[in-house]
Short mmCIF file of C-alpha atoms in Angstrom, two decimals:
data_model
loop_
_atom_site.label_atom_id
_atom_site.label_comp_id
_atom_site.label_asym_id
_atom_site.label_seq_id
_atom_site.Cartn_x
_atom_site.Cartn_y
_atom_site.Cartn_z
CA PRO A 1 251.13 5.97 -32.82
CA ASN A 2 251.67 9.58 -31.71
CA VAL A 3 249.59 9.32 -28.53
CA PHE A 4 252.60 10.54 -26.54
CA GLN A 5 253.94 13.75 -28.01
CA ILE A 6 255.82 15.41 -25.16
CA PRO A 7 257.70 13.97 -22.16
CA GLN A 8 255.46 15.83 -19.68
CA GLN A 9 252.27 14.08 -20.81
CA THR A 10 250.52 12.23 -18.00
CA ALA A 11 248.48 9.93 -20.26
CA PRO A 12 248.11 8.97 -23.91
CA LEU A 13 246.13 11.56 -25.87
CA ASP A 14 243.39 9.05 -26.68
CA LEU A 15 242.86 7.77 -23.11
CA SER A 16 239.38 9.29 -22.79
CA THR A 17 238.22 8.42 -26.28
CA ASP A 18 236.13 5.53 -27.57
CA SER A 19 239.12 4.24 -29.56
CA PHE A 20 241.48 3.79 -26.58
CA TYR A 21 240.35 0.28 -25.69
CA ASP A 22 239.59 -0.87 -29.23
CA SER A 23 242.99 0.14 -30.59
CA ARG A 24 244.79 -1.77 -27.80
CA LYS A 25 242.27 -4.52 -27.11
CA GLU A 26 244.58 -7.47 -27.76
CA LYS A 27 247.40 -6.10 -25.58
CA ILE A 28 245.01 -5.04 -22.82
CA ILE A 29 243.36 -8.47 -22.75
CA ASP A 30 246.79 -10.16 -22.64
CA ARG A 31 247.80 -7.99 -19.66
CA ILE A 32 244.43 -8.51 -17.94
CA ASN A 33 244.80 -12.28 -18.37
CA SER A 34 248.30 -12.17 -16.92
CA ILE A 35 246.95 -10.27 -13.90
CA ARG A 36 244.03 -12.68 -13.57
CA LEU A 37 246.42 -15.64 -13.54
CA GLY A 38 248.55 -14.14 -10.77
CA GLY A 39 251.19 -12.17 -12.67
CA PHE A 40 250.21 -8.92 -10.97
CA SER A 41 253.08 -8.93 -8.45
CA GLU A 42 255.71 -8.95 -11.18
CA ILE A 43 253.84 -6.36 -13.25
CA ILE A 44 253.41 -4.04 -10.25
CA THR A 45 257.04 -4.41 -9.17
CA ASN A 46 258.44 -3.82 -12.66
CA SER A 47 256.15 -0.84 -13.29
CA TYR A 48 256.84 0.70 -9.88
CA ASN A 49 260.60 0.36 -10.28
CA SER A 50 260.59 1.59 -13.88
CA PHE A 51 258.25 4.57 -13.51
CA TYR A 52 258.46 5.69 -9.89
CA GLY A 53 258.18 9.47 -9.74
CA TYR A 54 256.81 9.94 -13.26
CA GLN A 55 253.58 11.91 -13.44
CA ALA A 56 250.65 9.81 -14.59
CA ILE A 57 246.89 10.18 -14.41
CA GLY A 58 245.53 8.37 -11.38
CA CYS A 59 248.94 7.90 -9.77
CA SER A 60 250.08 9.48 -6.52
CA TRP A 61 253.47 8.08 -5.57
CA ASP A 62 253.26 9.32 -2.00
CA LEU A 63 250.07 7.40 -1.14
CA PHE A 64 251.38 3.83 -1.22
CA THR A 65 254.71 2.06 -1.01
CA LEU A 66 255.50 -0.78 -3.36
CA GLN A 67 254.88 -3.19 -0.49
CA ASN A 68 251.44 -1.61 0.15
CA LEU A 69 250.51 -2.11 -3.50
CA LEU A 70 251.68 -5.71 -3.46
CA ASP A 71 249.82 -6.41 -0.20
CA ILE A 72 246.60 -4.82 -1.43
CA SER A 73 246.81 -6.70 -4.73
CA ASN A 74 247.46 -9.99 -2.95
CA CYS A 75 244.41 -9.40 -0.75
CA ILE A 76 242.14 -8.59 -3.67
CA GLY A 77 243.60 -11.31 -5.88
CA GLY A 78 244.20 -11.55 -9.60
CA GLU A 79 240.67 -12.52 -10.59
CA LYS A 80 239.02 -9.52 -8.93
CA LEU A 81 241.84 -7.11 -9.69
CA SER A 82 241.67 -7.98 -13.39
CA SER A 83 237.90 -7.36 -13.38
CA ILE A 84 238.40 -3.87 -11.93
CA LEU A 85 241.16 -3.04 -14.40
CA ARG A 86 239.21 -4.32 -17.38
CA TYR A 87 236.22 -2.18 -16.41
CA LEU A 88 238.52 0.85 -16.26
CA ALA A 89 240.22 0.06 -19.57
CA GLU A 90 237.01 -0.56 -21.51
CA ASP A 91 235.70 2.96 -20.90
CA TYR A 92 238.18 5.03 -18.92
CA LYS A 93 236.39 8.30 -19.61
CA ASN A 94 233.18 7.17 -17.90
CA ASN A 95 234.66 4.75 -15.36
CA CYS A 96 237.59 6.73 -13.94
CA SER A 97 235.52 8.38 -11.23
CA GLY A 98 233.42 6.88 -8.49
CA MET A 99 235.97 4.58 -6.90
CA PRO A 100 235.57 4.10 -3.13
CA ASP A 101 237.25 6.46 -0.69
CA LEU A 102 239.11 3.86 1.35
CA ILE A 103 240.64 0.43 1.28
CA ILE A 104 241.40 -1.45 4.43
CA PHE A 105 243.41 -4.64 4.26
CA ASN A 106 245.23 -7.22 6.34
CA SER A 107 248.15 -8.70 4.46
CA HIS A 108 248.40 -11.64 6.90
CA THR A 109 244.80 -12.84 6.54
CA LEU A 110 244.38 -11.50 2.97
CA GLU A 111 241.18 -9.73 4.03
CA TYR A 112 240.25 -6.39 2.47
CA LYS A 113 237.31 -4.09 2.07
CA LEU A 114 236.68 -1.17 -0.26
CA ILE A 115 234.69 1.52 1.54
CA GLU A 116 232.67 4.48 0.30
CA VAL A 117 232.08 7.05 3.03
CA LYS A 118 228.97 9.24 2.95
CA SER A 119 227.42 11.70 5.34
CA THR A 120 223.75 11.40 6.23
CA ASN A 121 222.92 14.06 3.60
CA ASP A 122 225.07 12.55 0.86
CA ARG A 123 224.10 10.00 -1.81
CA LEU A 124 225.98 7.78 -4.20
CA SER A 125 226.73 9.37 -7.55
CA ASP A 126 225.84 7.51 -10.75
CA ALA A 127 229.53 6.62 -11.17
CA GLN A 128 229.63 5.20 -7.63
CA LYS A 129 226.46 3.21 -8.29
CA ASN A 130 228.08 1.77 -11.42
CA TRP A 131 231.18 0.73 -9.46
CA ASN A 132 228.97 -0.75 -6.77
CA SER A 133 227.30 -2.95 -9.38
CA VAL A 134 230.73 -4.01 -10.70
CA PHE A 135 231.79 -4.93 -7.16
CA ARG A 136 228.63 -6.99 -6.66
CA LYS A 137 229.01 -8.69 -10.04
CA PHE A 138 232.57 -9.81 -9.30
CA ASN A 139 232.07 -10.47 -5.58
CA ILE A 140 234.48 -7.71 -4.55
CA ASN A 141 234.25 -6.84 -0.86
CA PHE A 142 232.66 -3.38 -0.68
CA SER A 143 230.73 -1.43 1.95
CA LEU A 144 228.96 1.87 2.13
CA CYS A 145 229.69 3.63 5.41
CA LYS A 146 227.28 6.32 6.58
CA VAL A 147 228.88 8.79 8.99
CA LEU A 148 226.45 10.24 11.50
CA ASP A 149 226.82 13.81 12.69
CA THR A 150 226.63 13.75 16.48
#
């Protein structure tokens, strides 16, 4: 209750607190299970159509079309997508940064790859290392790409 107090809020007030996940655990797990079992297309479509244009943390409406989001989700699949979302939900404050820079995907072959791009002088942050371990744990296709200065 009372986590949304004004219409201009971009997230619930408790999003970055320890109580966010615990106070919604049952509903989050239900949604995660629905995504894991393949319900992500309907959830994405309904959410996109209902909230398009609203400001929300982590959401840039001009980056992806609805079809892009559906294609990417189909490539990744419900099992892996639900693992990523659960990791975010369990500790948003500490897990909201460090996601890879790029995603490449082929909606016809259902191939995808998450890519972190680094220069020769750059290193993975702790948050990026944490995500990398999540990707390995759940067999999510991820690569580190080192860009050479020529």
